[in-house]
């Protein structure tokens, strides 16, 4: 007897994909393409093709590229960075611990989300990057001043080297955490360093910072 077709087009016994699942999958597809090609070089039609959906369905879920980028920030990037801010607030009484917490938290996030460093370099640090203003309006604008003020307070109490500029120290911290992951394919090859993982990077970075900042806990 011929097999009866399922009117939904699904194989018998296969659960239907919910709208939420489909939307999250398409957001992951867009994220992967943006990290690889850049946002400007990735039209919505390319996302639809890679996601194996029609452009109309992609438009149904996101409407426009701007709304897709808003969803990317709200649902992928900011949820990764907000816990870092929470960790900093929890250690507000101890600047040295705050810095260690920031380094370890960022390394964990970057290791678990390899799409983030290239996206950061391409779309946040590069002039004209399409995520810069969104990130500045989001959690980043609440993390950087928090860390700057903590460093300044620690300097005033003699815990941190007074010759350092708290603002530039924040810049140095970001450079020592995000850049190693963004440039990882280069330095691991040049320096025969494939064995260096996030834990080892964190240990090295904290040792480097401990001497430079003259932290009490170093």
PDB file of C-alpha atoms in Angstrom:
ATOM      1  CA  UNK A   1       0.000   0.000   0.000  1.00  0.00           C
ATOM      2  CA  UNK A   2       1.483   3.433  -0.895  1.00  0.00           C
ATOM      3  CA  UNK A   3       2.743   5.563   1.974  1.00  0.00           C
ATOM      4  CA  UNK A   4       0.342   8.302   2.860  1.00  0.00           C
ATOM      5  CA  UNK A   5       1.831  11.757   2.639  1.00  0.00           C
ATOM      6  CA  UNK A   6       1.855  13.887   5.723  1.00  0.00           C
ATOM      7  CA  UNK A   7      -0.018  17.125   4.864  1.00  0.00           C
ATOM      8  CA  UNK A   8       2.606  19.139   6.754  1.00  0.00           C
ATOM      9  CA  UNK A   9       5.382  17.874   4.493  1.00  0.00           C
ATOM     10  CA  UNK A  10       7.206  16.343   7.469  1.00  0.00           C
ATOM     11  CA  UNK A  11       8.369  12.782   7.777  1.00  0.00           C
ATOM     12  CA  UNK A  12       6.005  10.717   9.982  1.00  0.00           C
ATOM     13  CA  UNK A  13       6.923  11.031  13.643  1.00  0.00           C
ATOM     14  CA  UNK A  14       9.123  14.090  13.127  1.00  0.00           C
ATOM     15  CA  UNK A  15       8.128  16.984  15.405  1.00  0.00           C
ATOM     16  CA  UNK A  16       7.182  20.259  13.772  1.00  0.00           C
ATOM     17  CA  UNK A  17       9.707  23.059  14.020  1.00  0.00           C
ATOM     18  CA  UNK A  18       8.202  25.890  16.038  1.00  0.00           C
ATOM     19  CA  UNK A  19       8.348  29.479  14.904  1.00  0.00           C
ATOM     20  CA  UNK A  20      10.686  30.263  17.783  1.00  0.00           C
ATOM     21  CA  UNK A  21      13.063  27.467  16.783  1.00  0.00           C
ATOM     22  CA  UNK A  22      13.076  28.605  13.165  1.00  0.00           C
ATOM     23  CA  UNK A  23      13.721  32.199  14.126  1.00  0.00           C
ATOM     24  CA  UNK A  24      16.596  31.258  16.440  1.00  0.00           C
ATOM     25  CA  UNK A  25      18.098  29.052  13.735  1.00  0.00           C
ATOM     26  CA  UNK A  26      17.973  31.877  11.189  1.00  0.00           C
ATOM     27  CA  UNK A  27      19.562  34.235  13.692  1.00  0.00           C
ATOM     28  CA  UNK A  28      22.420  31.739  14.123  1.00  0.00           C
ATOM     29  CA  UNK A  29      22.788  31.528  10.330  1.00  0.00           C
ATOM     30  CA  UNK A  30      22.958  35.323  10.060  1.00  0.00           C
ATOM     31  CA  UNK A  31      25.472  35.498  12.879  1.00  0.00           C
ATOM     32  CA  UNK A  32      27.801  32.979  11.228  1.00  0.00           C
ATOM     33  CA  UNK A  33      27.663  34.808   7.891  1.00  0.00           C
ATOM     34  CA  UNK A  34      28.170  38.232   9.479  1.00  0.00           C
ATOM     35  CA  UNK A  35      31.232  37.012  11.392  1.00  0.00           C
ATOM     36  CA  UNK A  36      32.729  35.474   8.239  1.00  0.00           C
ATOM     37  CA  UNK A  37      31.848  38.055   5.574  1.00  0.00           C
ATOM     38  CA  UNK A  38      30.852  41.195   7.416  1.00  0.00           C
ATOM     39  CA  UNK A  39      27.368  42.644   7.696  1.00  0.00           C
ATOM     40  CA  UNK A  40      27.582  44.984   4.694  1.00  0.00           C
ATOM     41  CA  UNK A  41      28.691  42.111   2.452  1.00  0.00           C
ATOM     42  CA  UNK A  42      25.867  39.819   3.579  1.00  0.00           C
ATOM     43  CA  UNK A  43      22.482  40.649   2.014  1.00  0.00           C
ATOM     44  CA  UNK A  44      19.336  39.233   3.545  1.00  0.00           C
ATOM     45  CA  UNK A  45      18.917  37.051   0.451  1.00  0.00           C
ATOM     46  CA  UNK A  46      22.205  35.296   1.286  1.00  0.00           C
ATOM     47  CA  UNK A  47      20.955  34.561   4.799  1.00  0.00           C
ATOM     48  CA  UNK A  48      17.721  33.154   3.377  1.00  0.00           C
ATOM     49  CA  UNK A  49      19.646  30.921   0.964  1.00  0.00           C
ATOM     50  CA  UNK A  50      21.976  29.618   3.663  1.00  0.00           C
ATOM     51  CA  UNK A  51      19.030  29.096   5.991  1.00  0.00           C
ATOM     52  CA  UNK A  52      17.062  27.311   3.270  1.00  0.00           C
ATOM     53  CA  UNK A  53      14.045  29.580   3.594  1.00  0.00           C
ATOM     54  CA  UNK A  54      12.396  32.093   1.319  1.00  0.00           C
ATOM     55  CA  UNK A  55      13.273  35.789   1.593  1.00  0.00           C
ATOM     56  CA  UNK A  56       9.621  36.357   2.492  1.00  0.00           C
ATOM     57  CA  UNK A  57       9.925  34.103   5.545  1.00  0.00           C
ATOM     58  CA  UNK A  58      13.100  35.843   6.673  1.00  0.00           C
ATOM     59  CA  UNK A  59      11.292  39.163   6.311  1.00  0.00           C
ATOM     60  CA  UNK A  60       8.399  37.748   8.324  1.00  0.00           C
ATOM     61  CA  UNK A  61      10.707  37.017  11.257  1.00  0.00           C
ATOM     62  CA  UNK A  62      12.907  40.116  11.165  1.00  0.00           C
ATOM     63  CA  UNK A  63      11.362  42.663   8.821  1.00  0.00           C
ATOM     64  CA  UNK A  64      14.565  44.459   7.864  1.00  0.00           C
ATOM     65  CA  UNK A  65      18.313  44.292   8.322  1.00  0.00           C
ATOM     66  CA  UNK A  66      18.155  46.888  11.098  1.00  0.00           C
ATOM     67  CA  UNK A  67      15.662  44.792  13.023  1.00  0.00           C
ATOM     68  CA  UNK A  68      17.797  41.716  12.438  1.00  0.00           C
ATOM     69  CA  UNK A  69      20.820  43.570  13.879  1.00  0.00           C
ATOM     70  CA  UNK A  70      18.759  44.668  16.870  1.00  0.00           C
ATOM     71  CA  UNK A  71      17.790  41.043  17.459  1.00  0.00           C
ATOM     72  CA  UNK A  72      21.421  39.989  17.113  1.00  0.00           C
ATOM     73  CA  UNK A  73      22.499  42.428  19.819  1.00  0.00           C
ATOM     74  CA  UNK A  74      19.552  41.826  22.140  1.00  0.00           C
ATOM     75  CA  UNK A  75      19.473  38.031  21.867  1.00  0.00           C
ATOM     76  CA  UNK A  76      23.093  37.021  21.213  1.00  0.00           C
ATOM     77  CA  UNK A  77      25.681  39.672  22.143  1.00  0.00           C
ATOM     78  CA  UNK A  78      24.228  41.489  25.158  1.00  0.00           C
ATOM     79  CA  UNK A  79      23.221  38.315  27.036  1.00  0.00           C
ATOM     80  CA  UNK A  80      26.885  37.267  26.855  1.00  0.00           C
ATOM     81  CA  UNK A  81      28.211  40.558  28.226  1.00  0.00           C
ATOM     82  CA  UNK A  82      25.615  41.324  30.893  1.00  0.00           C
ATOM     83  CA  UNK A  83      26.891  38.557  33.237  1.00  0.00           C
ATOM     84  CA  UNK A  84      30.381  40.077  32.945  1.00  0.00           C
ATOM     85  CA  UNK A  85      28.964  43.346  34.249  1.00  0.00           C
ATOM     86  CA  UNK A  86      27.159  41.512  37.045  1.00  0.00           C
ATOM     87  CA  UNK A  87      30.422  39.807  38.042  1.00  0.00           C
ATOM     88  CA  UNK A  88      32.169  43.206  38.166  1.00  0.00           C
ATOM     89  CA  UNK A  89      29.461  44.663  40.395  1.00  0.00           C
ATOM     90  CA  UNK A  90      29.710  41.682  42.721  1.00  0.00           C
ATOM     91  CA  UNK A  91      33.438  42.417  43.246  1.00  0.00           C
ATOM     92  CA  UNK A  92      33.066  46.206  43.593  1.00  0.00           C
ATOM     93  CA  UNK A  93      34.761  46.118  46.998  1.00  0.00           C
ATOM     94  CA  UNK A  94      37.947  44.598  45.586  1.00  0.00           C
ATOM     95  CA  UNK A  95      39.463  46.227  42.446  1.00  0.00           C
ATOM     96  CA  UNK A  96      42.140  43.566  42.058  1.00  0.00           C
ATOM     97  CA  UNK A  97      39.479  40.859  42.114  1.00  0.00           C
ATOM     98  CA  UNK A  98      37.383  42.893  39.694  1.00  0.00           C
ATOM     99  CA  UNK A  99      40.169  42.892  37.125  1.00  0.00           C
ATOM    100  CA  UNK A 100      40.773  39.170  37.539  1.00  0.00           C
ATOM    101  CA  UNK A 101      37.025  38.548  37.222  1.00  0.00           C
ATOM    102  CA  UNK A 102      36.832  40.624  34.045  1.00  0.00           C
ATOM    103  CA  UNK A 103      39.726  38.782  32.400  1.00  0.00           C
ATOM    104  CA  UNK A 104      38.481  35.315  33.281  1.00  0.00           C
ATOM    105  CA  UNK A 105      34.860  36.120  32.388  1.00  0.00           C
ATOM    106  CA  UNK A 106      35.775  37.584  29.009  1.00  0.00           C
ATOM    107  CA  UNK A 107      38.050  34.672  28.171  1.00  0.00           C
ATOM    108  CA  UNK A 108      35.254  32.217  28.988  1.00  0.00           C
ATOM    109  CA  UNK A 109      32.813  34.120  26.783  1.00  0.00           C
ATOM    110  CA  UNK A 110      35.250  34.438  23.877  1.00  0.00           C
ATOM    111  CA  UNK A 111      36.326  30.806  24.041  1.00  0.00           C
ATOM    112  CA  UNK A 112      32.728  29.597  24.000  1.00  0.00           C
ATOM    113  CA  UNK A 113      31.661  31.965  21.194  1.00  0.00           C
ATOM    114  CA  UNK A 114      34.356  32.025  18.481  1.00  0.00           C
ATOM    115  CA  UNK A 115      32.158  34.183  16.243  1.00  0.00           C
ATOM    116  CA  UNK A 116      32.376  37.115  18.673  1.00  0.00           C
ATOM    117  CA  UNK A 117      36.018  38.309  18.226  1.00  0.00           C
ATOM    118  CA  UNK A 118      35.897  38.625  14.403  1.00  0.00           C
ATOM    119  CA  UNK A 119      32.476  40.265  14.614  1.00  0.00           C
ATOM    120  CA  UNK A 120      33.820  42.669  17.243  1.00  0.00           C
ATOM    121  CA  UNK A 121      36.802  43.651  15.097  1.00  0.00           C
ATOM    122  CA  UNK A 122      34.808  43.985  11.900  1.00  0.00           C
ATOM    123  CA  UNK A 123      31.623  45.594  13.141  1.00  0.00           C
ATOM    124  CA  UNK A 124      32.553  47.420  16.351  1.00  0.00           C
ATOM    125  CA  UNK A 125      36.177  48.566  16.102  1.00  0.00           C
ATOM    126  CA  UNK A 126      36.225  49.290  12.372  1.00  0.00           C
ATOM    127  CA  UNK A 127      35.044  52.749  11.322  1.00  0.00           C
ATOM    128  CA  UNK A 128      31.548  52.383   9.934  1.00  0.00           C
ATOM    129  CA  UNK A 129      30.990  49.083  11.735  1.00  0.00           C
ATOM    130  CA  UNK A 130      27.273  48.429  11.905  1.00  0.00           C
ATOM    131  CA  UNK A 131      27.211  47.187  15.497  1.00  0.00           C
ATOM    132  CA  UNK A 132      29.245  49.978  17.097  1.00  0.00           C
ATOM    133  CA  UNK A 133      26.413  52.271  18.157  1.00  0.00           C
ATOM    134  CA  UNK A 134      24.259  49.367  19.248  1.00  0.00           C
ATOM    135  CA  UNK A 135      27.022  48.072  21.496  1.00  0.00           C
ATOM    136  CA  UNK A 136      27.776  51.520  22.903  1.00  0.00           C
ATOM    137  CA  UNK A 137      24.107  52.005  23.726  1.00  0.00           C
ATOM    138  CA  UNK A 138      23.986  48.597  25.336  1.00  0.00           C
ATOM    139  CA  UNK A 139      25.971  46.943  28.072  1.00  0.00           C
ATOM    140  CA  UNK A 140      29.417  48.190  26.963  1.00  0.00           C
ATOM    141  CA  UNK A 141      28.579  51.729  28.052  1.00  0.00           C
ATOM    142  CA  UNK A 142      27.889  50.362  31.521  1.00  0.00           C
ATOM    143  CA  UNK A 143      30.960  48.143  31.796  1.00  0.00           C
ATOM    144  CA  UNK A 144      33.736  50.523  30.727  1.00  0.00           C
ATOM    145  CA  UNK A 145      32.899  53.413  33.115  1.00  0.00           C
ATOM    146  CA  UNK A 146      32.380  50.949  35.953  1.00  0.00           C
ATOM    147  CA  UNK A 147      35.848  49.521  35.458  1.00  0.00           C
ATOM    148  CA  UNK A 148      37.434  52.950  34.958  1.00  0.00           C
ATOM    149  CA  UNK A 149      35.980  54.226  38.241  1.00  0.00           C
ATOM    150  CA  UNK A 150      37.084  51.097  40.114  1.00  0.00           C
ATOM    151  CA  UNK A 151      40.660  51.523  38.857  1.00  0.00           C
ATOM    152  CA  UNK A 152      40.668  55.217  39.823  1.00  0.00           C
ATOM    153  CA  UNK A 153      39.420  54.383  43.316  1.00  0.00           C
ATOM    154  CA  UNK A 154      42.085  51.711  43.710  1.00  0.00           C
ATOM    155  CA  UNK A 155      44.744  54.209  42.668  1.00  0.00           C
ATOM    156  CA  UNK A 156      43.517  56.681  45.277  1.00  0.00           C
ATOM    157  CA  UNK A 157      43.874  54.019  47.980  1.00  0.00           C
ATOM    158  CA  UNK A 158      47.340  53.014  46.771  1.00  0.00           C
ATOM    159  CA  UNK A 159      46.367  49.570  45.474  1.00  0.00           C
ATOM    160  CA  UNK A 160      47.174  50.280  41.826  1.00  0.00           C
ATOM    161  CA  UNK A 161      50.069  52.058  40.150  1.00  0.00           C
ATOM    162  CA  UNK A 162      49.335  55.811  40.211  1.00  0.00           C
ATOM    163  CA  UNK A 163      51.194  56.383  36.943  1.00  0.00           C
ATOM    164  CA  UNK A 164      48.500  54.580  34.967  1.00  0.00           C
ATOM    165  CA  UNK A 165      45.582  56.386  33.356  1.00  0.00           C
ATOM    166  CA  UNK A 166      42.398  54.568  34.420  1.00  0.00           C
ATOM    167  CA  UNK A 167      40.781  55.212  31.034  1.00  0.00           C
ATOM    168  CA  UNK A 168      43.709  53.777  29.107  1.00  0.00           C
ATOM    169  CA  UNK A 169      43.916  50.873  31.508  1.00  0.00           C
ATOM    170  CA  UNK A 170      40.418  49.874  30.406  1.00  0.00           C
ATOM    171  CA  UNK A 171      41.618  50.043  26.785  1.00  0.00           C
ATOM    172  CA  UNK A 172      44.605  47.846  27.669  1.00  0.00           C
ATOM    173  CA  UNK A 173      42.382  45.299  29.398  1.00  0.00           C
ATOM    174  CA  UNK A 174      40.135  44.986  26.344  1.00  0.00           C
ATOM    175  CA  UNK A 175      43.173  44.725  24.079  1.00  0.00           C
ATOM    176  CA  UNK A 176      44.701  41.970  26.209  1.00  0.00           C
ATOM    177  CA  UNK A 177      41.497  39.929  26.148  1.00  0.00           C
ATOM    178  CA  UNK A 178      39.670  40.415  22.837  1.00  0.00           C
ATOM    179  CA  UNK A 179      42.702  40.776  20.560  1.00  0.00           C
ATOM    180  CA  UNK A 180      44.355  37.415  21.417  1.00  0.00           C
ATOM    181  CA  UNK A 181      41.183  35.621  20.327  1.00  0.00           C
ATOM    182  CA  UNK A 182      40.674  37.733  17.218  1.00  0.00           C
ATOM    183  CA  UNK A 183      44.284  37.141  16.116  1.00  0.00           C
ATOM    184  CA  UNK A 184      44.462  33.542  17.324  1.00  0.00           C
ATOM    185  CA  UNK A 185      44.833  31.948  13.860  1.00  0.00           C
ATOM    186  CA  UNK A 186      47.926  34.098  13.280  1.00  0.00           C
ATOM    187  CA  UNK A 187      49.883  33.877  16.533  1.00  0.00           C
ATOM    188  CA  UNK A 188      49.195  30.199  17.132  1.00  0.00           C
ATOM    189  CA  UNK A 189      50.710  29.472  13.725  1.00  0.00           C
ATOM    190  CA  UNK A 190      53.638  31.891  13.992  1.00  0.00           C
ATOM    191  CA  UNK A 191      54.578  30.900  17.524  1.00  0.00           C
ATOM    192  CA  UNK A 192      53.708  27.181  17.411  1.00  0.00           C
ATOM    193  CA  UNK A 193      51.155  27.835  20.151  1.00  0.00           C
ATOM    194  CA  UNK A 194      48.243  25.557  19.329  1.00  0.00           C
ATOM    195  CA  UNK A 195      48.365  24.229  22.884  1.00  0.00           C
ATOM    196  CA  UNK A 196      47.412  27.597  24.435  1.00  0.00           C
ATOM    197  CA  UNK A 197      43.811  27.486  25.645  1.00  0.00           C
ATOM    198  CA  UNK A 198      41.635  30.081  27.368  1.00  0.00           C
ATOM    199  CA  UNK A 199      42.828  29.063  30.835  1.00  0.00           C
ATOM    200  CA  UNK A 200      46.457  29.476  29.921  1.00  0.00           C
ATOM    201  CA  UNK A 201      45.734  32.810  28.251  1.00  0.00           C
ATOM    202  CA  UNK A 202      44.003  34.013  31.401  1.00  0.00           C
ATOM    203  CA  UNK A 203      46.903  32.951  33.630  1.00  0.00           C
ATOM    204  CA  UNK A 204      49.412  34.702  31.371  1.00  0.00           C
ATOM    205  CA  UNK A 205      47.341  37.880  31.086  1.00  0.00           C
ATOM    206  CA  UNK A 206      46.761  38.134  34.819  1.00  0.00           C
ATOM    207  CA  UNK A 207      50.471  37.640  35.522  1.00  0.00           C
ATOM    208  CA  UNK A 208      51.260  40.402  33.033  1.00  0.00           C
ATOM    209  CA  UNK A 209      48.670  42.724  34.535  1.00  0.00           C
ATOM    210  CA  UNK A 210      49.710  41.941  38.095  1.00  0.00           C
ATOM    211  CA  UNK A 211      53.203  43.246  37.533  1.00  0.00           C
ATOM    212  CA  UNK A 212      52.131  46.235  35.479  1.00  0.00           C
ATOM    213  CA  UNK A 213      49.299  47.304  37.803  1.00  0.00           C
ATOM    214  CA  UNK A 214      51.095  46.450  41.059  1.00  0.00           C
ATOM    215  CA  UNK A 215      47.957  44.764  42.372  1.00  0.00           C
ATOM    216  CA  UNK A 216      47.884  43.846  46.037  1.00  0.00           C
ATOM    217  CA  UNK A 217      46.692  40.335  45.207  1.00  0.00           C
ATOM    218  CA  UNK A 218      49.449  39.701  42.610  1.00  0.00           C
TER     219      UNK A 218
END
